[in-house]
Coordinates of C-alpha atoms in Angstrom, one line a residue:
X1 CA 17.6 12.0 -30.1
X2 CA 20.1 13.1 -27.5
X3 CA 20.6 10.2 -25.3
X4 CA 19.6 12.5 -22.0
X5 CA 16.6 13.3 -23.1
X6 CA 15.9 10.2 -23.9
X7 CA 16.6 8.8 -20.1
X8 CA 15.5 11.4 -18.6
X9 CA 11.8 11.1 -20.9
X10 CA 12.0 7.1 -19.6
X11 CA 12.4 8.5 -15.8
X12 CA 9.2 10.5 -15.9
X13 CA 7.1 7.7 -17.9
X14 CA 8.6 5.2 -14.8
X15 CA 7.8 7.5 -12.8
X16 CA 4.7 7.9 -14.2
X17 CA 3.9 4.2 -13.6
X18 CA 5.0 3.9 -10.5
X19 CA 3.0 6.5 -9.3
X20 CA -0.5 5.8 -10.7
X21 CA -0.5 2.1 -12.3
X22 CA 0.7 -0.3 -9.1
X23 CA -1.9 -2.6 -9.6
X24 CA -2.6 -2.7 -12.8
X25 CA -5.4 -0.1 -12.9
X26 CA -4.3 3.5 -14.3
X27 CA -7.5 5.0 -14.9
X28 CA -8.5 6.8 -17.9
X29 CA -8.5 10.5 -16.0
X30 CA -4.6 9.5 -15.1
X31 CA -3.8 9.3 -18.7
X32 CA -5.9 12.5 -19.7
X33 CA -3.8 14.4 -17.2
X34 CA -0.1 13.1 -18.1
X35 CA -1.1 14.2 -22.1
X36 CA -2.2 17.4 -21.0
X37 CA 1.3 17.6 -19.2
X38 CA 2.7 16.6 -22.3
X39 CA 1.3 18.8 -24.5
X40 CA 1.6 21.9 -22.2
X41 CA 5.0 21.1 -20.5
X42 CA 5.1 25.2 -18.8
X43 CA 5.5 23.3 -15.6
X44 CA 8.1 22.7 -16.3
X45 CA 11.2 25.1 -14.8
X46 CA 14.4 24.1 -17.1
X47 CA 14.5 23.6 -20.8
X48 CA 16.2 21.2 -20.2
X49 CA 13.8 19.1 -19.1
X50 CA 11.3 20.5 -21.6
X51 CA 13.1 19.1 -24.5
X52 CA 12.9 15.8 -22.9
X53 CA 9.1 16.1 -22.4
X54 CA 8.8 16.8 -25.9
X55 CA 10.8 13.3 -26.2
X56 CA 8.4 10.9 -23.7
X57 CA 5.3 12.8 -26.1
X58 CA 7.0 11.1 -29.0
X59 CA 8.2 8.1 -27.6
X60 CA 5.0 7.7 -25.4
X61 CA 3.6 4.5 -27.3
X62 CA 6.5 2.5 -27.3
X63 CA 7.6 2.8 -24.0
X64 CA 3.7 2.1 -23.7
X65 CA 4.1 -1.2 -25.3
X66 CA 7.3 -1.2 -23.3
X67 CA 5.9 -1.4 -20.3
X68 CA 2.8 -3.8 -21.0
X69 CA 5.4 -6.4 -22.5
X70 CA 7.6 -6.7 -19.5
X71 CA 10.5 -5.0 -21.5
X72 CA 10.4 -2.3 -18.4
X73 CA 10.1 -3.1 -15.1
X74 CA 8.4 -0.8 -13.0
X75 CA 9.6 -0.9 -9.0
X76 CA 11.5 0.9 -7.0
X77 CA 14.9 -0.7 -7.7
X78 CA 14.1 0.2 -10.9
X79 CA 13.4 4.1 -9.9
X80 CA 16.7 4.0 -8.4
X81 CA 18.2 2.8 -11.7
X82 CA 17.2 5.2 -14.2
X83 CA 17.5 8.0 -11.2
X84 CA 21.1 6.8 -11.3
X85 CA 21.3 6.4 -14.8
X86 CA 20.0 10.3 -15.9
X87 CA 21.9 11.6 -12.9
X88 CA 25.3 10.4 -13.9
X89 CA 25.3 11.7 -17.2
X90 CA 24.2 15.2 -16.0
X91 CA 25.5 18.3 -14.9
X92 CA 25.2 19.3 -11.2
X93 CA 22.5 22.0 -12.4
X94 CA 20.8 20.0 -14.3
X95 CA 20.1 17.3 -11.8
X96 CA 18.6 19.4 -9.5
X97 CA 16.5 20.7 -12.2
X98 CA 15.8 17.2 -13.0
X99 CA 14.9 16.7 -9.2
X100 CA 12.3 20.4 -9.5
X101 CA 10.5 19.8 -12.2
X102 CA 10.1 15.5 -11.4
X103 CA 8.8 16.6 -7.3
X104 CA 6.0 19.0 -9.6
X105 CA 4.9 16.3 -12.5
X106 CA 4.8 13.8 -9.2
X107 CA 3.0 16.4 -6.9
X108 CA 0.2 16.6 -10.4
X109 CA -0.8 13.0 -10.4
X110 CA -1.7 13.1 -6.5
X111 CA -3.2 16.0 -5.8
X112 CA -5.5 15.0 -8.3
X113 CA -5.7 12.3 -6.3
X114 CA -6.9 14.4 -3.1
X115 CA -10.9 14.2 -4.0
X116 CA -12.1 11.2 -1.4
X117 CA -13.1 11.4 1.4
X118 CA -10.7 9.7 4.5
X119 CA -11.3 8.4 7.4
X120 CA -10.4 12.0 8.8
X121 CA -12.6 14.0 6.9
X122 CA -10.1 15.1 4.7
X123 CA -9.2 14.8 1.0
X124 CA -6.8 11.8 0.3
X125 CA -4.9 9.5 -2.8
X126 CA -5.0 6.3 -1.8
X127 CA -2.4 4.7 0.9
X128 CA -0.2 2.9 -2.2
X129 CA 0.1 5.9 -3.5
X130 CA 0.9 8.6 -1.0
X131 CA 3.8 5.9 0.1
X132 CA 5.2 5.8 -3.9
X133 CA 5.2 9.3 -4.5
X134 CA 7.1 9.5 -0.9
X135 CA 9.9 7.3 -2.1
X136 CA 10.6 9.7 -5.1
X137 CA 10.4 12.5 -2.8
X138 CA 13.3 10.7 -0.6
X139 CA 15.4 9.4 -4.0
X140 CA 15.3 12.9 -5.0
X141 CA 16.3 14.5 -1.7
X142 CA 18.9 12.5 -1.9
X143 CA 20.0 13.8 -5.0
X144 CA 20.1 16.9 -3.4
X145 CA 22.5 15.2 -1.2
X146 CA 24.8 14.2 -3.9
X147 CA 24.5 17.4 -5.7
X148 CA 26.0 19.3 -2.3
X149 CA 29.0 16.7 -2.2
X150 CA 29.8 18.3 -5.5
X151 CA 29.4 21.7 -4.9
X152 CA 31.9 21.4 -1.9
X153 CA 34.3 19.5 -3.8
X154 CA 34.0 22.2 -6.4
X155 CA 34.2 24.9 -4.0
X156 CA 37.5 23.0 -2.6
X157 CA 39.0 22.8 -6.0
X158 CA 38.9 19.4 -6.7
X159 CA 35.8 19.4 -9.8
X160 CA 34.6 16.2 -10.3
X161 CA 31.6 14.8 -12.7
X162 CA 28.6 14.2 -10.9
X163 CA 27.5 10.8 -10.2
X164 CA 23.9 9.7 -7.9
X165 CA 26.5 6.7 -5.9
X166 CA 24.3 8.0 -2.8
X167 CA 21.0 5.6 -4.2
X168 CA 23.6 2.9 -5.8
X169 CA 20.9 -0.1 -6.1
X170 CA 24.1 -2.8 -4.8
X171 CA 23.9 -0.7 -1.6
X172 CA 19.9 -0.8 -1.0
X173 CA 18.3 -2.5 1.8
X174 CA 16.3 -5.7 0.5
X175 CA 13.0 -4.2 1.7
X176 CA 13.3 -0.3 0.5
X177 CA 15.7 -0.7 -2.6
X178 CA 17.8 2.3 -0.9
X179 CA 20.6 3.1 0.4
X180 CA 20.7 5.7 3.3
X181 CA 18.8 8.4 4.9
X182 CA 14.9 7.1 5.1
X183 CA 13.2 10.7 5.4
X184 CA 11.4 11.0 8.7
X185 CA 7.6 11.0 7.0
X186 CA 8.8 8.4 4.2
X187 CA 7.4 5.3 5.8
X188 CA 8.1 3.0 2.8
X189 CA 8.9 -0.4 5.4
X190 CA 8.5 -1.9 8.6
X191 CA 11.2 -1.9 10.6
X192 CA 11.7 -2.4 14.3
X193 CA 15.4 -1.4 15.8
X194 CA 15.5 -5.1 17.2
X195 CA 15.5 -5.8 13.0
X196 CA 18.1 -3.1 12.6
X197 CA 20.4 -4.5 15.1
X198 CA 20.3 -7.9 14.1
X199 CA 20.5 -6.9 10.6
X200 CA 24.8 -5.8 11.8
X201 CA 24.0 -2.0 10.6
X202 CA 25.8 -0.6 13.3
X203 CA 29.3 -2.4 12.1
X204 CA 31.6 -1.0 14.3
X205 CA 30.3 2.7 14.9
X206 CA 29.2 3.4 18.4
X207 CA 25.2 4.2 19.2
X208 CA 24.0 7.6 20.3
X209 CA 24.6 8.0 24.3
X210 CA 23.0 11.5 24.5
X211 CA 26.5 13.2 24.6
X212 CA 26.3 16.3 22.0
X213 CA 27.7 15.6 18.5
X214 CA 28.0 17.5 15.4
X215 CA 25.4 15.9 13.2
X216 CA 25.3 16.5 10.0
X217 CA 22.3 17.3 7.5
X218 CA 21.6 14.6 4.9
X219 CA 18.8 16.1 3.8
X220 CA 16.5 19.4 3.7
X221 CA 12.2 18.5 2.4
X222 CA 10.5 21.4 1.7
X223 CA 7.0 19.8 3.4
X224 CA 5.1 24.0 2.6
X225 CA 5.9 27.6 2.2
X226 CA 7.8 28.1 5.4
X227 CA 7.8 24.9 6.9
X228 CA 11.0 22.1 5.9
X229 CA 11.7 18.5 7.5
X230 CA 15.8 18.7 8.0
X231 CA 17.0 14.9 8.4
X232 CA 20.6 14.5 9.9
X233 CA 22.9 11.6 10.3
X234 CA 26.7 11.7 12.6
X235 CA 29.8 9.5 10.7
X236 CA 30.1 8.8 14.0
X237 CA 26.2 7.4 15.4
X238 CA 25.5 4.5 14.6
X239 CA 22.3 4.4 15.7
X240 CA 20.2 6.9 17.2
X241 CA 18.5 5.5 20.0
X242 CA 16.0 7.7 22.0
X243 CA 11.8 7.1 22.6
X244 CA 9.1 8.3 20.7
X245 CA 8.7 11.7 21.9
X246 CA 11.5 12.7 23.1
X247 CA 13.4 15.6 21.9
X248 CA 17.1 17.2 21.3
X249 CA 18.6 20.3 21.8
X250 CA 20.0 22.3 18.7
X251 CA 22.7 24.9 18.4
X252 CA 24.2 26.6 15.5
X253 CA 26.3 29.2 15.4
X254 CA 25.4 33.1 13.5
X255 CA 27.6 35.7 13.4
X256 CA 29.2 35.6 16.9
X257 CA 26.2 34.1 18.6
X258 CA 25.3 31.5 19.1
X259 CA 21.6 30.1 18.7
X260 CA 20.3 27.1 20.7
X261 CA 17.2 25.5 20.7
X262 CA 14.4 21.9 21.4
X263 CA 13.0 20.7 19.0
X264 CA 11.0 17.4 19.4
X265 CA 12.2 14.4 17.4
X266 CA 10.0 13.8 14.6
X267 CA 11.3 10.6 13.2
X268 CA 10.5 7.2 14.6
X269 CA 13.8 5.4 16.6
X270 CA 11.9 2.4 14.6
X271 CA 14.6 3.7 11.5
X272 CA 17.7 4.6 14.2
X273 CA 20.2 5.4 10.7
X274 CA 18.8 9.1 10.9
X275 CA 16.8 11.2 13.0
X276 CA 14.5 15.1 11.6
X277 CA 12.7 17.5 13.2
X278 CA 10.0 20.0 11.1
X279 CA 10.4 23.2 11.5
X280 CA 8.4 26.3 10.2
X281 CA 10.1 29.9 9.5
X282 CA 8.7 32.1 12.2
X283 CA 8.7 36.1 11.9
X284 CA 10.9 36.2 15.2
X285 CA 11.9 32.9 15.3
X286 CA 15.9 33.5 14.8
X287 CA 16.5 30.2 14.2
X288 CA 13.8 29.0 12.3
X289 CA 14.7 31.8 10.3
X290 CA 18.8 30.3 10.4
X291 CA 17.6 27.3 9.4
X292 CA 15.2 28.2 6.6
X293 CA 18.0 30.3 5.0
X294 CA 21.4 28.2 6.1
X295 CA 20.5 24.3 6.9
X296 CA 21.3 22.8 3.9
X297 CA 23.0 19.3 3.2
X298 CA 26.1 18.9 4.2
X299 CA 25.8 21.8 7.1
X300 CA 27.2 20.7 10.6
X301 CA 25.0 21.3 13.6
X302 CA 26.0 20.6 17.5
X303 CA 23.1 18.3 18.8
X304 CA 22.8 17.1 22.5
X305 CA 20.1 14.5 23.4
X306 CA 18.3 13.0 23.8
X307 CA 16.1 14.4 26.5
X308 CA 12.5 14.3 27.8
X309 CA 10.1 11.9 29.9
X310 CA 7.1 12.3 27.6
X311 CA 7.8 9.1 25.5
X312 CA 5.1 5.8 24.9
X313 CA 7.1 3.8 26.7
X314 CA 5.6 5.4 30.1
X315 CA 2.2 3.7 29.7
X316 CA 1.5 0.3 29.2
X317 CA -2.1 0.8 29.0
X318 CA -4.2 -0.7 25.6
X319 CA -6.0 2.0 25.4
X320 CA -5.0 5.2 24.2
X321 CA -6.4 8.5 24.1
X322 CA -3.7 11.0 22.6
X323 CA -4.5 15.0 22.9
X324 CA -2.3 17.4 20.7
X325 CA -2.8 20.9 19.9
X326 CA -0.1 22.8 17.8
X327 CA 3.5 21.7 17.9
X328 CA 2.5 19.0 20.5
X329 CA 1.8 17.2 17.8
X330 CA 5.0 16.6 16.5
X331 CA 6.2 13.6 19.9
X332 CA 2.9 12.0 18.3
X333 CA 3.5 11.9 15.1
X334 CA 6.7 10.5 16.4
X335 CA 5.1 7.6 18.9
X336 CA 2.4 6.8 15.6
X337 CA 4.9 6.1 13.2
X338 CA 7.0 3.7 15.4
X339 CA 3.4 1.9 16.6
X340 CA 3.3 1.4 12.5
X341 CA 6.5 0.3 12.3
X342 CA 6.6 -2.6 15.3
X343 CA 3.6 -3.6 14.6
X344 CA 1.9 -1.9 17.9
X345 CA -1.9 -2.8 17.4
X346 CA -2.7 -0.7 21.0
X347 CA -6.6 1.1 20.4
X348 CA -5.3 4.8 20.0
X349 CA -7.7 7.6 19.7
X350 CA -5.8 11.1 18.7
X351 CA -7.8 14.6 18.8
X352 CA -5.8 17.1 17.4
X353 CA -7.0 20.6 17.7
X354 CA -5.9 23.0 15.0
X355 CA -6.6 26.6 14.7
X356 CA -8.1 26.3 10.9
X357 CA -7.8 23.5 7.8
X358 CA -5.0 25.6 7.0
X359 CA -2.9 24.3 9.6
X360 CA -3.5 21.1 10.1
X361 CA 0.3 19.1 10.7
X362 CA 1.2 15.9 9.4
X363 CA -2.2 15.3 7.2
X364 CA -1.4 13.3 4.9
X365 CA 0.9 11.3 7.0
X366 CA -2.0 11.0 9.3
X367 CA -4.0 9.2 6.4
X368 CA -1.1 7.1 5.7
X369 CA -1.5 6.2 9.6
X370 CA -4.2 5.3 9.8
X371 CA -4.4 2.4 7.4
X372 CA -1.4 1.0 9.1
X373 CA -2.9 0.8 12.6
X374 CA -6.6 -0.2 12.5
X375 CA -7.4 0.2 15.5
X376 CA -6.4 4.0 15.6
X377 CA -8.6 6.7 15.3
X378 CA -7.5 10.0 14.2
X379 CA -9.5 13.1 15.0
X380 CA -8.6 16.3 13.5
X381 CA -10.5 19.0 14.8
X382 CA -10.0 22.6 13.9
X383 CA -11.3 25.9 16.4
X384 CA -12.0 27.9 13.8
X385 CA -13.4 26.9 10.2
X386 CA -15.3 28.5 7.0
X387 CA -18.5 26.1 6.6
X388 CA -17.7 25.5 3.1
X389 CA -14.4 24.2 3.8
X390 CA -14.6 21.8 6.3
X391 CA -17.6 19.3 6.9
X392 CA -16.3 17.6 10.3
X393 CA -15.7 17.8 13.7
X394 CA -15.0 21.8 15.0
X395 CA -14.5 23.4 17.9
X396 CA -12.7 23.9 20.7
X397 CA -12.1 20.6 23.2
X398 CA -14.4 20.6 25.6
X399 CA -16.7 18.2 27.9
X400 CA -19.7 17.7 25.5
X401 CA -16.7 17.4 23.1
X402 CA -14.4 14.9 24.5
X403 CA -18.1 12.5 25.9
X404 CA -18.9 12.1 21.5
X405 CA -15.2 11.2 20.1
X406 CA -14.3 9.3 23.4
X407 CA -16.9 7.8 25.2
X408 CA -14.3 5.2 26.6
X409 CA -12.4 7.9 28.5
X410 CA -12.1 6.7 32.0
X411 CA -10.8 3.1 30.3
X412 CA -7.9 5.1 28.4
X413 CA -4.5 6.4 29.2
X414 CA -3.5 9.8 28.1
X415 CA -0.5 11.3 26.3
X416 CA -1.7 15.0 26.0
X417 CA 1.1 18.0 24.6
X418 CA 0.7 21.4 23.4
X419 CA 0.9 25.0 24.6
X420 CA 0.1 25.8 28.6
X421 CA -3.9 27.7 28.0
X422 CA -4.4 23.9 26.3
X423 CA -3.0 22.0 28.5
X424 CA -4.6 23.3 31.4
X425 CA -8.3 23.6 30.2
X426 CA -7.6 20.0 28.7
X427 CA -6.5 18.7 32.2
X428 CA -9.5 20.2 33.7
X429 CA -12.0 18.4 31.6
X430 CA -10.8 15.3 32.2
X431 CA -10.6 15.8 35.7
X432 CA -14.2 16.7 35.6
X433 CA -15.0 13.6 33.0
X434 CA -13.0 11.6 36.1
X435 CA -10.1 10.3 35.2
X436 CA -7.2 10.1 37.8
X437 CA -4.1 12.6 37.2
X438 CA -1.8 9.7 37.5
X439 CA -3.3 8.5 34.0
X440 CA -2.4 11.9 32.0
X441 CA 0.7 11.9 31.1
X442 CA 1.8 15.7 29.0
X443 CA 4.2 17.7 27.9
X444 CA 4.2 21.4 27.6
X445 CA 5.4 23.2 24.7
X446 CA 5.4 27.0 24.3
X447 CA 5.4 28.8 20.7
X448 CA 7.9 31.2 19.7
X449 CA 5.8 33.2 17.8
X450 CA 2.8 35.7 19.2
X451 CA -0.1 34.1 17.1
X452 CA -3.3 33.3 17.9
X453 CA -3.4 29.7 20.2
X454 CA -5.4 26.8 20.2
X455 CA -7.2 26.4 23.3
X456 CA -10.0 23.8 25.1
X457 CA -13.1 25.1 25.5
X458 CA -14.8 25.9 29.1
X459 CA -17.7 23.5 29.5
X460 CA -20.1 24.3 27.2
X461 CA -23.4 25.4 27.7
X462 CA -26.7 27.6 26.7
X463 CA -28.5 30.7 27.6
X464 CA -30.7 28.5 30.2
X465 CA -27.2 27.2 31.8
X466 CA -27.9 24.2 30.1
X467 CA -25.2 21.7 28.1
X468 CA -25.0 22.4 24.6
X469 CA -25.1 19.6 22.1
X470 CA -21.9 19.4 20.6
X471 CA -22.3 19.9 16.7
X472 CA -21.1 16.9 14.3
X473 CA -21.9 17.5 11.1
X474 CA -22.1 14.6 8.2
X475 CA -18.5 14.0 7.0
X476 CA -17.7 15.6 3.8
X477 CA -14.7 16.4 1.4
X478 CA -12.5 19.7 2.2
X479 CA -9.2 21.0 1.3
X480 CA -6.0 20.0 2.3
X481 CA -3.3 22.1 4.0
X482 CA -0.3 21.8 6.0
X483 CA 2.0 23.7 7.9
X484 CA 3.8 22.6 11.0
X485 CA 4.5 24.5 13.9
X486 CA 7.7 24.8 16.0
X487 CA 8.1 24.3 19.6
X488 CA 10.3 26.7 21.6
X489 CA 10.9 28.4 24.8
X490 CA 8.4 30.8 26.1
X491 CA 10.6 33.7 28.0
X492 CA 8.0 35.3 30.3
X493 CA 9.1 37.7 33.3
X494 CA 8.4 37.7 36.6
X495 CA 5.5 40.0 37.9
X496 CA 7.5 43.0 38.4
X497 CA 10.8 41.5 38.6
X498 CA 13.5 41.8 36.0
X499 CA 16.9 39.6 36.2
X500 CA 18.5 42.8 35.6
X501 CA 16.6 44.3 39.0
X502 CA 17.5 41.1 40.2
X503 CA 21.5 41.6 39.6
X504 CA 21.4 44.8 41.0
X505 CA 21.2 44.2 44.3
X506 CA 24.9 42.9 43.7
X507 CA 24.4 40.7 47.3
X508 CA 26.7 37.7 48.2
X509 CA 24.7 34.2 47.3
X510 CA 25.7 31.0 48.3
X511 CA 24.7 27.8 47.0
X512 CA 25.9 24.5 48.3
X513 CA 26.0 21.1 45.9
X514 CA 25.3 19.0 49.0
X515 CA 26.0 15.3 47.1
X516 CA 29.2 17.2 45.4
X517 CA 29.5 18.8 48.7
X518 CA 30.7 21.9 46.7
X519 CA 30.0 25.8 48.3
X520 CA 30.5 28.4 45.8
X521 CA 29.7 32.0 46.8
X522 CA 28.3 34.1 44.1
X523 CA 26.1 37.0 43.3
X524 CA 22.7 37.1 44.6
X525 CA 20.3 37.0 41.1
X526 CA 23.3 34.7 39.5
X527 CA 21.8 31.7 37.6
X528 CA 22.5 28.4 39.0
X529 CA 23.3 26.5 35.9
X530 CA 26.0 29.3 35.2
X531 CA 27.2 29.2 38.6
X532 CA 27.5 25.8 38.5
X533 CA 29.3 25.5 34.8
X534 CA 31.7 28.1 36.0
X535 CA 33.2 25.8 39.0
X536 CA 33.1 22.2 37.3
X537 CA 29.8 20.9 38.7
X538 CA 28.0 19.2 36.2
X539 CA 24.5 19.5 35.6
X540 CA 22.6 18.5 32.6
X541 CA 20.7 21.7 30.4
X542 CA 20.1 21.6 26.6
X543 CA 17.7 24.5 25.9
X544 CA 18.6 26.8 28.8
X545 CA 15.7 28.9 28.1
X546 CA 13.3 27.0 30.7
X547 CA 11.9 24.7 27.7
X548 CA 13.1 21.5 28.1
X549 CA 13.4 20.9 32.0
X550 CA 16.6 19.1 31.4
X551 CA 18.6 21.3 34.2
X552 CA 16.1 20.5 36.9
X553 CA 17.6 20.1 40.5
X554 CA 15.4 19.6 43.9
X555 CA 15.8 22.3 46.1
X556 CA 16.4 21.5 49.4
X557 CA 16.7 25.1 50.8
X558 CA 16.7 28.8 50.5
X559 CA 15.1 31.1 47.7
X560 CA 15.6 30.3 43.9
X561 CA 13.3 32.5 41.5
X562 CA 12.1 31.7 38.5
X563 CA 10.5 33.1 35.4
X564 CA 6.5 32.9 34.9
X565 CA 6.2 30.1 32.4
X566 CA 9.1 27.7 33.2
X567 CA 8.2 24.2 32.5
X568 CA 7.7 22.6 35.9
X569 CA 5.0 20.2 36.8
X570 CA 2.8 20.9 39.5
X571 CA 4.3 17.8 41.2
X572 CA 7.6 19.3 40.8
X573 CA 7.2 22.4 42.0
X574 CA 5.5 20.6 44.7
X575 CA 8.6 18.7 45.5
X576 CA 10.3 22.1 45.2
X577 CA 12.4 21.3 42.1
X578 CA 13.7 24.6 40.5
X579 CA 15.3 24.8 36.5
X580 CA 18.7 25.8 36.3
X581 CA 19.4 27.3 33.4
X582 CA 16.7 30.2 35.0
X583 CA 16.9 29.6 38.4
X584 CA 18.1 32.5 40.1
X585 CA 19.4 32.5 43.7
X586 CA 19.3 34.4 46.8
X587 CA 20.8 33.7 49.8
X588 CA 21.9 30.5 51.4
X589 CA 20.4 27.7 48.8
X590 CA 21.4 24.0 49.2
X591 CA 20.3 21.3 45.8
X592 CA 20.3 17.7 45.3
X593 CA 23.6 17.6 43.2

């Protein structure tokens, strides 16, 4: 018997037991499914793995006996050792094939468990099984990282045997048995930032202080057919210190062009050694397409941040309402993950508005978080459904829906994030309910695509002008799918004006930076930020497209024109604030910088 195939067969067996027998309660259905996979290994893409599955079929009884007698242990450490044992004796190509086929194998058992109803109205596997599946996913992602290192060595002419030092148990942390790079959605144990600091994890490295860094992609996790999670680390950063809900700016070079975009950090600062973003590939999204095609393990990107004032630390209320639509769920998931990790037991209701059941973002993660946060209630609400697919709440957010789902809304602070149309409608609904505006914390997201938006509804009424009742049918199982969207810049030129029109006049302008004591002459229609940078006046910036608000400055006098849709709150506008990256100056302009 080939020793490699013997080791691979044992790895698959241990993975099966790790997933299905966490409490010595493996079911006959799982055993039957295992034998179906062993008898018909057409799900394998690799002949090497297919041959190893044949070995497992022959060794099944002996392996099960060894497990029952205690000669084979099954936990995170033993799983890590098995992956090490296998990947240390195979080629990089075989290791990648093994990763792919083992991922398919693991998914088979998780998918088979999604038949019972969770509190979300979504079908679900056990929380323990979901977490164990993600443990395996994490370890396999690290195998892929090691393969990337090997490919770089070979490209440099230094061929080396494959060795899975990345997941060596001796380097593992006590809580997880893992060496590096917690994936954003793989919540294996509750570890607060304070605990990491106390453990001395930073060594001689410095914390992230908001400066631009070169971050290295350490894992790419395929979430759906068009969505990936990109996990980043940095050799010079000990801890990525940010607040749950903040975002970063990522800059990559595509040919002779620099592409820049803002993405919310989807991981939690309670796991500060890595951070992640989750990106959906969009038809006309330059950077999302570039990331999908080029962002591999080992690739570097310029990262600036963190930015943003939309985070959970802005409220101390013990009762929260979180409203999210589309990409707006991204900062919310960071907040919920942080709450679960640090034991924040606040009473939280999340209403997550999506276009359809096929557009649920972080669906399985919500199930885990709902179990980890007993005081949290998570409701996914698609605006468009087919009755056979969905048996939970549906429709656009409305006055009636808010009252039915959150009757105590006036006792809560609101954290709200989503597209502009949704935000306006939701704010109107909250205002009509009697919630003061200072209890609403919000961040507006713009979509890079032009698809139908998720919006809140106007007050519902029937033909007689009476409020229409909210339909909340009895919950029943329905299929799950998770497709993430991406937040990004919304450029909509001001009516009847374009930057070319503005620049055509070529009239003189003057910018006075009051605090700096600097006066700069420029052409009318020049961008405030570009003029400042060209003359050594420091202004914060990130997205450079009117989305993130990092370059916000207060205009004391003069005229600054901005395109429609620039991210400024009503209070910012009332205070005279402008965005330097999209604000064009005319005549004499005075800013408070």
